[in-house]
């Protein structure tokens, strides 16, 4: 991994970098470091374990490298990137069949933290991932893109083909559902 | 994040989720290792050998952008090959098999599935130079006439056509040609032509004799320029009596029936002929300056659903007459599925009535979805038999209208083939196309209902996997139990 990136500034926009990144490792590295956390955390939130999240992250970026030469600047690199991550995720669930069916789990059957401990509000990754799978797909997707991938409502809407208002509503409902699933209460 | 519509508890939860995110960053070692590997791929691409022409006209090395375009072509071609192999491979399996179940005329065995057979065959063909051979275009190859107005500025454009080539198992014969034109910055030009006949793969590489010839296809000023139209929001051009010819790349085609839309969407180039109609869709992300067309006349913009009209519409009576037995049809279909076509053919050596449904995917590419047998109902006489290799799929016994049936989950009915170039980085160039299948018997007829969930589509700018929802067993049973005789028509 290079320590210096000679020809691109940190502020270089995604589109410029994406145009160069198919054959310029330095340009790619900038993009990679800029977006790795969002891709990884988005996937991690869905799968709930580091190993799968790493595998899917690798698959996503490998696909990105493959497809970059054909990428056409549309000022939506992040959307393009996250769409690839989403499809890797869907494919993962399709192949592994390890997701919890939507209506199987009762709201309180998940591993929620012991209520009498100081870590009452410290969410557990696996529990959040499992709870996310009990939400409707749109709500879970909006929430993970918004909170875990760090996308704005507009960017999330672009990926999900929904308006910003619709995204905010989905996130709101996702949080409401998630709160119920996790038996989450505000600490006094 | 804060939102005025959220309660305190929800805002607290959102804050905790953000904390959770921050507490779980990507592992540094993983991040560095992945970056190193990805950079190596990019570096290798950046230093790959340019296109070099040998004296016999074959390309001995290809530039990277040509390889990627080849992948697009390969994936597009693979979908057609899936259908083809699905048809022919079961009939080729003659070795002994253990019968797991018999439902009417269908013997379910422990043999490899068609997808497993197809993948194995592809590995064999692709690794055998003698089979993966160059050839001259056959006499009945489709016409591909390409024109460049900006020559070397074009990276790659693909044109391809479906045409009749040979006869397989009584099905209306067809083959596919895929034309790719690619130019490099130094104005060399290469055309690849892939032809699929049965399980034979032919690769033809043609080239311009001299880079100085580029652009070799100049638009004849006398030719019509087309009429600008908008088709579902996309700019397009209509041409009438439009023909471009170049002796070097011209062949004759008898019939051009359909185009597969996804790849066309990607390459911004569409041509197909049905009833002497032709259509060109124009690029909207970069200037289209290649055209492929053969048309006698044009009238109206066809409904996009006709893009995949492989079969002429038949009446119930015509279907029944062709099949020689009464027609059954489902009364209950899930939302978003519509009938793409129905026809009588011979599958696995048995006369079969086929109903082919397509799922309407959401989004702008819905109209350009590859035809891919997403939901297929097949009906045969139970007195006819064929075997169906289960492969690695999982079989479950079910009841359909209180009669025994089987539910086969994740059956590898075909394989998706990528262009060989993809192997260089991914190490594998095929993947299974899996379907869920319901098999049951009603009224002396045996039915199979296939539902494929995963498709590989070509999207603007990149190849991408589109996963459609697999129908649940419940939905499939509901469809099956609604299958009933149609109108009491007798042959």
PDB file of N, CA and C in Angstrom, chain B residues 212-289:
ATOM      1  N   UNK B 212      -4.446   2.721 -41.031  1.00  0.00           N
ATOM      2  CA  UNK B 212      -4.708   3.966 -41.744  1.00  0.00           C
ATOM      3  C   UNK B 212      -6.089   3.978 -42.383  1.00  0.00           C
ATOM      4  N   UNK B 213      -6.675   2.810 -42.464  1.00  0.00           N
ATOM      5  CA  UNK B 213      -8.004   2.744 -43.075  1.00  0.00           C
ATOM      6  C   UNK B 213      -9.082   3.300 -42.152  1.00  0.00           C
ATOM      7  N   UNK B 214      -8.762   3.423 -40.916  1.00  0.00           N
ATOM      8  CA  UNK B 214      -9.757   3.888 -39.969  1.00  0.00           C
ATOM      9  C   UNK B 214     -10.028   5.382 -40.176  1.00  0.00           C
ATOM     10  N   UNK B 215     -11.235   5.843 -40.177  1.00  0.00           N
ATOM     11  CA  UNK B 215     -12.431   5.021 -40.088  1.00  0.00           C
ATOM     12  C   UNK B 215     -12.751   4.345 -41.422  1.00  0.00           C
ATOM     13  N   UNK B 216     -12.965   3.069 -41.340  1.00  0.00           N
ATOM     14  CA  UNK B 216     -13.174   2.322 -42.573  1.00  0.00           C
ATOM     15  C   UNK B 216     -14.619   2.371 -43.025  1.00  0.00           C
ATOM     16  N   UNK B 217     -15.498   2.681 -42.089  1.00  0.00           N
ATOM     17  CA  UNK B 217     -16.896   2.807 -42.501  1.00  0.00           C
ATOM     18  C   UNK B 217     -17.326   4.261 -42.372  1.00  0.00           C
ATOM     19  N   UNK B 218     -17.342   4.892 -43.426  1.00  0.00           N
ATOM     20  CA  UNK B 218     -17.824   6.264 -43.399  1.00  0.00           C
ATOM     21  C   UNK B 218     -19.287   6.282 -43.805  1.00  0.00           C
ATOM     22  N   UNK B 219     -19.985   7.057 -43.093  1.00  0.00           N
ATOM     23  CA  UNK B 219     -21.404   7.135 -43.407  1.00  0.00           C
ATOM     24  C   UNK B 219     -21.573   7.755 -44.797  1.00  0.00           C
ATOM     25  N   UNK B 220     -22.335   7.071 -45.554  1.00  0.00           N
ATOM     26  CA  UNK B 220     -22.626   7.577 -46.885  1.00  0.00           C
ATOM     27  C   UNK B 220     -23.563   8.775 -46.751  1.00  0.00           C
ATOM     28  N   UNK B 221     -23.157   9.925 -47.198  1.00  0.00           N
ATOM     29  CA  UNK B 221     -24.022  11.103 -47.047  1.00  0.00           C
ATOM     30  C   UNK B 221     -25.389  10.916 -47.689  1.00  0.00           C
ATOM     31  N   UNK B 222     -25.444  10.003 -48.612  1.00  0.00           N
ATOM     32  CA  UNK B 222     -26.722   9.814 -49.279  1.00  0.00           C
ATOM     33  C   UNK B 222     -27.692   8.996 -48.453  1.00  0.00           C
ATOM     34  N   UNK B 223     -27.174   8.366 -47.426  1.00  0.00           N
ATOM     35  CA  UNK B 223     -28.038   7.517 -46.617  1.00  0.00           C
ATOM     36  C   UNK B 223     -28.878   8.369 -45.675  1.00  0.00           C
ATOM     37  N   UNK B 224     -30.047   7.884 -45.352  1.00  0.00           N
ATOM     38  CA  UNK B 224     -30.910   8.657 -44.453  1.00  0.00           C
ATOM     39  C   UNK B 224     -30.278   8.786 -43.073  1.00  0.00           C
ATOM     40  N   UNK B 225     -30.587   9.849 -42.414  1.00  0.00           N
ATOM     41  CA  UNK B 225     -29.995  10.123 -41.114  1.00  0.00           C
ATOM     42  C   UNK B 225     -30.886   9.662 -39.959  1.00  0.00           C
ATOM     43  N   UNK B 226     -32.034   9.227 -40.271  1.00  0.00           N
ATOM     44  CA  UNK B 226     -32.914   8.734 -39.221  1.00  0.00           C
ATOM     45  C   UNK B 226     -33.789   9.831 -38.647  1.00  0.00           C
ATOM     46  N   UNK B 227     -34.869   9.387 -38.081  1.00  0.00           N
ATOM     47  CA  UNK B 227     -35.816  10.318 -37.489  1.00  0.00           C
ATOM     48  C   UNK B 227     -35.712  10.191 -35.966  1.00  0.00           C
ATOM     49  N   UNK B 228     -35.517  11.313 -35.326  1.00  0.00           N
ATOM     50  CA  UNK B 228     -35.367  11.274 -33.872  1.00  0.00           C
ATOM     51  C   UNK B 228     -36.694  10.918 -33.213  1.00  0.00           C
ATOM     52  N   UNK B 229     -36.619   9.954 -32.330  1.00  0.00           N
ATOM     53  CA  UNK B 229     -37.814   9.555 -31.580  1.00  0.00           C
ATOM     54  C   UNK B 229     -37.423   9.377 -30.119  1.00  0.00           C
ATOM     55  N   UNK B 230     -38.414   9.346 -29.292  1.00  0.00           N
ATOM     56  CA  UNK B 230     -38.181   9.056 -27.882  1.00  0.00           C
ATOM     57  C   UNK B 230     -38.944   7.799 -27.527  1.00  0.00           C
ATOM     58  N   UNK B 231     -38.244   6.839 -27.013  1.00  0.00           N
ATOM     59  CA  UNK B 231     -38.879   5.587 -26.628  1.00  0.00           C
ATOM     60  C   UNK B 231     -38.697   5.419 -25.138  1.00  0.00           C
ATOM     61  N   UNK B 232     -39.777   5.553 -24.426  1.00  0.00           N
ATOM     62  CA  UNK B 232     -39.728   5.432 -22.971  1.00  0.00           C
ATOM     63  C   UNK B 232     -38.627   6.319 -22.379  1.00  0.00           C
ATOM     64  N   UNK B 233     -38.611   7.500 -22.861  1.00  0.00           N
ATOM     65  CA  UNK B 233     -37.676   8.465 -22.316  1.00  0.00           C
ATOM     66  C   UNK B 233     -36.279   8.390 -22.884  1.00  0.00           C
ATOM     67  N   UNK B 234     -36.041   7.401 -23.721  1.00  0.00           N
ATOM     68  CA  UNK B 234     -34.707   7.234 -24.282  1.00  0.00           C
ATOM     69  C   UNK B 234     -34.681   7.801 -25.694  1.00  0.00           C
ATOM     70  N   UNK B 235     -33.659   8.553 -26.018  1.00  0.00           N
ATOM     71  CA  UNK B 235     -33.575   9.035 -27.391  1.00  0.00           C
ATOM     72  C   UNK B 235     -33.259   7.891 -28.346  1.00  0.00           C
ATOM     73  N   UNK B 236     -33.911   7.888 -29.453  1.00  0.00           N
ATOM     74  CA  UNK B 236     -33.666   6.834 -30.427  1.00  0.00           C
ATOM     75  C   UNK B 236     -33.755   7.387 -31.835  1.00  0.00           C
ATOM     76  N   UNK B 237     -33.424   6.573 -32.750  1.00  0.00           N
ATOM     77  CA  UNK B 237     -33.514   6.968 -34.146  1.00  0.00           C
ATOM     78  C   UNK B 237     -34.277   5.910 -34.910  1.00  0.00           C
ATOM     79  N   UNK B 238     -35.142   6.354 -35.755  1.00  0.00           N
ATOM     80  CA  UNK B 238     -35.827   5.442 -36.653  1.00  0.00           C
ATOM     81  C   UNK B 238     -35.271   5.618 -38.054  1.00  0.00           C
ATOM     82  N   UNK B 239     -35.042   4.500 -38.672  1.00  0.00           N
ATOM     83  CA  UNK B 239     -34.555   4.538 -40.042  1.00  0.00           C
ATOM     84  C   UNK B 239     -35.502   3.719 -40.913  1.00  0.00           C
ATOM     85  N   UNK B 240     -35.643   4.156 -42.081  1.00  0.00           N
ATOM     86  CA  UNK B 240     -36.393   3.336 -43.026  1.00  0.00           C
ATOM     87  C   UNK B 240     -35.532   3.149 -44.262  1.00  0.00           C
ATOM     88  N   UNK B 241     -35.657   1.986 -44.822  1.00  0.00           N
ATOM     89  CA  UNK B 241     -34.873   1.652 -46.017  1.00  0.00           C
ATOM     90  C   UNK B 241     -33.408   1.981 -45.811  1.00  0.00           C
ATOM     91  N   UNK B 242     -32.930   1.590 -44.689  1.00  0.00           N
ATOM     92  CA  UNK B 242     -31.578   1.981 -44.324  1.00  0.00           C
ATOM     93  C   UNK B 242     -30.670   0.759 -44.372  1.00  0.00           C
ATOM     94  N   UNK B 243     -29.690   0.819 -45.177  1.00  0.00           N
ATOM     95  CA  UNK B 243     -28.767  -0.309 -45.270  1.00  0.00           C
ATOM     96  C   UNK B 243     -27.352   0.212 -45.443  1.00  0.00           C
ATOM     97  N   UNK B 244     -26.510  -0.285 -44.627  1.00  0.00           N
ATOM     98  CA  UNK B 244     -25.106   0.028 -44.802  1.00  0.00           C
ATOM     99  C   UNK B 244     -24.387  -1.269 -45.144  1.00  0.00           C
ATOM    100  N   UNK B 245     -23.578  -1.198 -46.089  1.00  0.00           N
ATOM    101  CA  UNK B 245     -22.892  -2.411 -46.525  1.00  0.00           C
ATOM    102  C   UNK B 245     -21.394  -2.205 -46.581  1.00  0.00           C
ATOM    103  N   UNK B 246     -20.731  -3.200 -46.151  1.00  0.00           N
ATOM    104  CA  UNK B 246     -19.300  -3.230 -46.380  1.00  0.00           C
ATOM    105  C   UNK B 246     -18.974  -4.664 -46.739  1.00  0.00           C
ATOM    106  N   UNK B 247     -18.388  -4.874 -47.866  1.00  0.00           N
ATOM    107  CA  UNK B 247     -18.187  -6.250 -48.337  1.00  0.00           C
ATOM    108  C   UNK B 247     -17.395  -7.106 -47.363  1.00  0.00           C
ATOM    109  N   UNK B 248     -16.566  -6.451 -46.592  1.00  0.00           N
ATOM    110  CA  UNK B 248     -15.699  -7.227 -45.710  1.00  0.00           C
ATOM    111  C   UNK B 248     -16.479  -7.879 -44.578  1.00  0.00           C
ATOM    112  N   UNK B 249     -17.567  -7.271 -44.205  1.00  0.00           N
ATOM    113  CA  UNK B 249     -18.277  -7.765 -43.036  1.00  0.00           C
ATOM    114  C   UNK B 249     -19.750  -8.023 -43.303  1.00  0.00           C
ATOM    115  N   UNK B 250     -20.035  -8.375 -44.488  1.00  0.00           N
ATOM    116  CA  UNK B 250     -21.436  -8.580 -44.833  1.00  0.00           C
ATOM    117  C   UNK B 250     -21.721 -10.064 -44.996  1.00  0.00           C
ATOM    118  N   UNK B 251     -22.842 -10.466 -44.521  1.00  0.00           N
ATOM    119  CA  UNK B 251     -23.304 -11.831 -44.741  1.00  0.00           C
ATOM    120  C   UNK B 251     -24.814 -11.772 -44.909  1.00  0.00           C
ATOM    121  N   UNK B 252     -25.374 -12.892 -45.111  1.00  0.00           N
ATOM    122  CA  UNK B 252     -26.815 -12.923 -45.376  1.00  0.00           C
ATOM    123  C   UNK B 252     -27.532 -13.551 -44.200  1.00  0.00           C
ATOM    124  N   UNK B 253     -28.653 -13.031 -43.872  1.00  0.00           N
ATOM    125  CA  UNK B 253     -29.457 -13.622 -42.820  1.00  0.00           C
ATOM    126  C   UNK B 253     -30.865 -13.843 -43.342  1.00  0.00           C
ATOM    127  N   UNK B 254     -31.378 -14.991 -43.014  1.00  0.00           N
ATOM    128  CA  UNK B 254     -32.725 -15.291 -43.490  1.00  0.00           C
ATOM    129  C   UNK B 254     -33.783 -14.680 -42.604  1.00  0.00           C
ATOM    130  N   UNK B 255     -33.554 -14.796 -41.334  1.00  0.00           N
ATOM    131  CA  UNK B 255     -34.598 -14.318 -40.436  1.00  0.00           C
ATOM    132  C   UNK B 255     -33.965 -13.851 -39.142  1.00  0.00           C
ATOM    133  N   UNK B 256     -34.386 -12.730 -38.716  1.00  0.00           N
ATOM    134  CA  UNK B 256     -33.865 -12.164 -37.483  1.00  0.00           C
ATOM    135  C   UNK B 256     -35.049 -11.988 -36.562  1.00  0.00           C
ATOM    136  N   UNK B 257     -35.090 -12.762 -35.520  1.00  0.00           N
ATOM    137  CA  UNK B 257     -36.351 -12.795 -34.784  1.00  0.00           C
ATOM    138  C   UNK B 257     -36.377 -11.953 -33.526  1.00  0.00           C
ATOM    139  N   UNK B 258     -35.288 -11.850 -32.876  1.00  0.00           N
ATOM    140  CA  UNK B 258     -35.380 -11.172 -31.592  1.00  0.00           C
ATOM    141  C   UNK B 258     -34.040 -10.586 -31.197  1.00  0.00           C
ATOM    142  N   UNK B 259     -34.105  -9.730 -30.255  1.00  0.00           N
ATOM    143  CA  UNK B 259     -32.891  -9.214 -29.663  1.00  0.00           C
ATOM    144  C   UNK B 259     -32.991  -9.359 -28.160  1.00  0.00           C
ATOM    145  N   UNK B 260     -31.887  -9.590 -27.549  1.00  0.00           N
ATOM    146  CA  UNK B 260     -31.868  -9.606 -26.096  1.00  0.00           C
ATOM    147  C   UNK B 260     -31.527  -8.216 -25.624  1.00  0.00           C
ATOM    148  N   UNK B 261     -32.353  -7.703 -24.792  1.00  0.00           N
ATOM    149  CA  UNK B 261     -32.333  -6.274 -24.549  1.00  0.00           C
ATOM    150  C   UNK B 261     -31.277  -5.769 -23.603  1.00  0.00           C
ATOM    151  N   UNK B 262     -30.919  -6.550 -22.603  1.00  0.00           N
ATOM    152  CA  UNK B 262     -30.025  -6.015 -21.583  1.00  0.00           C
ATOM    153  C   UNK B 262     -28.707  -5.550 -22.135  1.00  0.00           C
ATOM    154  N   UNK B 263     -28.122  -6.371 -22.957  1.00  0.00           N
ATOM    155  CA  UNK B 263     -26.844  -5.990 -23.527  1.00  0.00           C
ATOM    156  C   UNK B 263     -27.008  -4.808 -24.454  1.00  0.00           C
ATOM    157  N   UNK B 264     -28.115  -4.816 -25.136  1.00  0.00           N
ATOM    158  CA  UNK B 264     -28.381  -3.709 -26.031  1.00  0.00           C
ATOM    159  C   UNK B 264     -28.460  -2.413 -25.253  1.00  0.00           C
ATOM    160  N   UNK B 265     -29.075  -2.504 -24.111  1.00  0.00           N
ATOM    161  CA  UNK B 265     -29.176  -1.319 -23.276  1.00  0.00           C
ATOM    162  C   UNK B 265     -27.788  -0.811 -22.913  1.00  0.00           C
ATOM    163  N   UNK B 266     -26.940  -1.750 -22.659  1.00  0.00           N
ATOM    164  CA  UNK B 266     -25.594  -1.369 -22.268  1.00  0.00           C
ATOM    165  C   UNK B 266     -24.824  -0.743 -23.402  1.00  0.00           C
ATOM    166  N   UNK B 267     -24.965  -1.349 -24.542  1.00  0.00           N
ATOM    167  CA  UNK B 267     -24.146  -0.865 -25.645  1.00  0.00           C
ATOM    168  C   UNK B 267     -24.821   0.241 -26.408  1.00  0.00           C
ATOM    169  N   UNK B 268     -26.008   0.559 -26.004  1.00  0.00           N
ATOM    170  CA  UNK B 268     -26.724   1.674 -26.609  1.00  0.00           C
ATOM    171  C   UNK B 268     -26.965   1.427 -28.094  1.00  0.00           C
ATOM    172  N   UNK B 269     -27.137   0.216 -28.416  1.00  0.00           N
ATOM    173  CA  UNK B 269     -27.304  -0.098 -29.827  1.00  0.00           C
ATOM    174  C   UNK B 269     -28.282  -1.249 -29.923  1.00  0.00           C
ATOM    175  N   UNK B 270     -29.299  -1.043 -30.650  1.00  0.00           N
ATOM    176  CA  UNK B 270     -30.306  -2.083 -30.734  1.00  0.00           C
ATOM    177  C   UNK B 270     -30.762  -2.228 -32.165  1.00  0.00           C
ATOM    178  N   UNK B 271     -30.761  -3.435 -32.589  1.00  0.00           N
ATOM    179  CA  UNK B 271     -31.353  -3.685 -33.885  1.00  0.00           C
ATOM    180  C   UNK B 271     -32.013  -5.044 -33.868  1.00  0.00           C
ATOM    181  N   UNK B 272     -33.182  -5.109 -34.345  1.00  0.00           N
ATOM    182  CA  UNK B 272     -33.780  -6.410 -34.541  1.00  0.00           C
ATOM    183  C   UNK B 272     -34.811  -6.298 -35.626  1.00  0.00           C
ATOM    184  N   UNK B 273     -35.148  -7.406 -36.145  1.00  0.00           N
ATOM    185  CA  UNK B 273     -36.070  -7.368 -37.260  1.00  0.00           C
ATOM    186  C   UNK B 273     -37.189  -8.339 -36.988  1.00  0.00           C
ATOM    187  N   UNK B 274     -38.334  -7.849 -37.026  1.00  0.00           N
ATOM    188  CA  UNK B 274     -39.514  -8.695 -36.869  1.00  0.00           C
ATOM    189  C   UNK B 274     -40.596  -8.041 -37.692  1.00  0.00           C
ATOM    190  N   UNK B 275     -41.050  -8.732 -38.671  1.00  0.00           N
ATOM    191  CA  UNK B 275     -41.998  -8.108 -39.567  1.00  0.00           C
ATOM    192  C   UNK B 275     -41.366  -6.938 -40.299  1.00  0.00           C
ATOM    193  N   UNK B 276     -40.089  -7.096 -40.633  1.00  0.00           N
ATOM    194  CA  UNK B 276     -39.373  -6.063 -41.371  1.00  0.00           C
ATOM    195  C   UNK B 276     -39.299  -4.738 -40.635  1.00  0.00           C
ATOM    196  N   UNK B 277     -39.225  -4.822 -39.356  1.00  0.00           N
ATOM    197  CA  UNK B 277     -39.054  -3.598 -38.595  1.00  0.00           C
ATOM    198  C   UNK B 277     -37.652  -3.580 -38.009  1.00  0.00           C
ATOM    199  N   UNK B 278     -37.157  -2.420 -37.858  1.00  0.00           N
ATOM    200  CA  UNK B 278     -35.850  -2.293 -37.228  1.00  0.00           C
ATOM    201  C   UNK B 278     -35.842  -1.052 -36.357  1.00  0.00           C
ATOM    202  N   UNK B 279     -35.014  -1.072 -35.409  1.00  0.00           N
ATOM    203  CA  UNK B 279     -35.000   0.006 -34.433  1.00  0.00           C
ATOM    204  C   UNK B 279     -33.583   0.214 -33.943  1.00  0.00           C
ATOM    205  N   UNK B 280     -33.218   1.437 -33.820  1.00  0.00           N
ATOM    206  CA  UNK B 280     -31.903   1.737 -33.264  1.00  0.00           C
ATOM    207  C   UNK B 280     -32.101   2.625 -32.054  1.00  0.00           C
ATOM    208  N   UNK B 281     -31.521   2.248 -30.991  1.00  0.00           N
ATOM    209  CA  UNK B 281     -31.567   3.119 -29.826  1.00  0.00           C
ATOM    210  C   UNK B 281     -30.233   3.831 -29.722  1.00  0.00           C
ATOM    211  N   UNK B 282     -30.332   5.069 -29.410  1.00  0.00           N
ATOM    212  CA  UNK B 282     -29.125   5.881 -29.433  1.00  0.00           C
ATOM    213  C   UNK B 282     -28.547   6.017 -28.040  1.00  0.00           C
ATOM    214  N   UNK B 283     -27.284   6.076 -28.023  1.00  0.00           N
ATOM    215  CA  UNK B 283     -26.600   6.237 -26.751  1.00  0.00           C
ATOM    216  C   UNK B 283     -27.034   7.512 -26.061  1.00  0.00           C
ATOM    217  N   UNK B 284     -27.059   7.463 -24.750  1.00  0.00           N
ATOM    218  CA  UNK B 284     -27.332   8.681 -24.023  1.00  0.00           C
ATOM    219  C   UNK B 284     -26.207   9.015 -23.051  1.00  0.00           C
ATOM    220  N   UNK B 285     -25.184   8.205 -23.033  1.00  0.00           N
ATOM    221  CA  UNK B 285     -24.065   8.573 -22.172  1.00  0.00           C
ATOM    222  C   UNK B 285     -22.824   8.937 -22.976  1.00  0.00           C
ATOM    223  N   UNK B 286     -22.789   8.543 -24.192  1.00  0.00           N
ATOM    224  CA  UNK B 286     -21.705   9.004 -25.049  1.00  0.00           C
ATOM    225  C   UNK B 286     -22.230   8.974 -26.477  1.00  0.00           C
ATOM    226  N   UNK B 287     -21.542   9.631 -27.308  1.00  0.00           N
ATOM    227  CA  UNK B 287     -22.043   9.800 -28.655  1.00  0.00           C
ATOM    228  C   UNK B 287     -22.082   8.475 -29.400  1.00  0.00           C
ATOM    229  N   UNK B 288     -23.233   8.200 -29.893  1.00  0.00           N
ATOM    230  CA  UNK B 288     -23.358   6.979 -30.691  1.00  0.00           C
ATOM    231  C   UNK B 288     -22.912   7.268 -32.103  1.00  0.00           C
ATOM    232  N   UNK B 289     -21.959   6.554 -32.527  1.00  0.00           N
ATOM    233  CA  UNK B 289     -21.562   6.751 -33.904  1.00  0.00           C
ATOM    234  C   UNK B 289     -21.333   5.415 -34.600  1.00  0.00           C
TER     235      UNK B 289
END
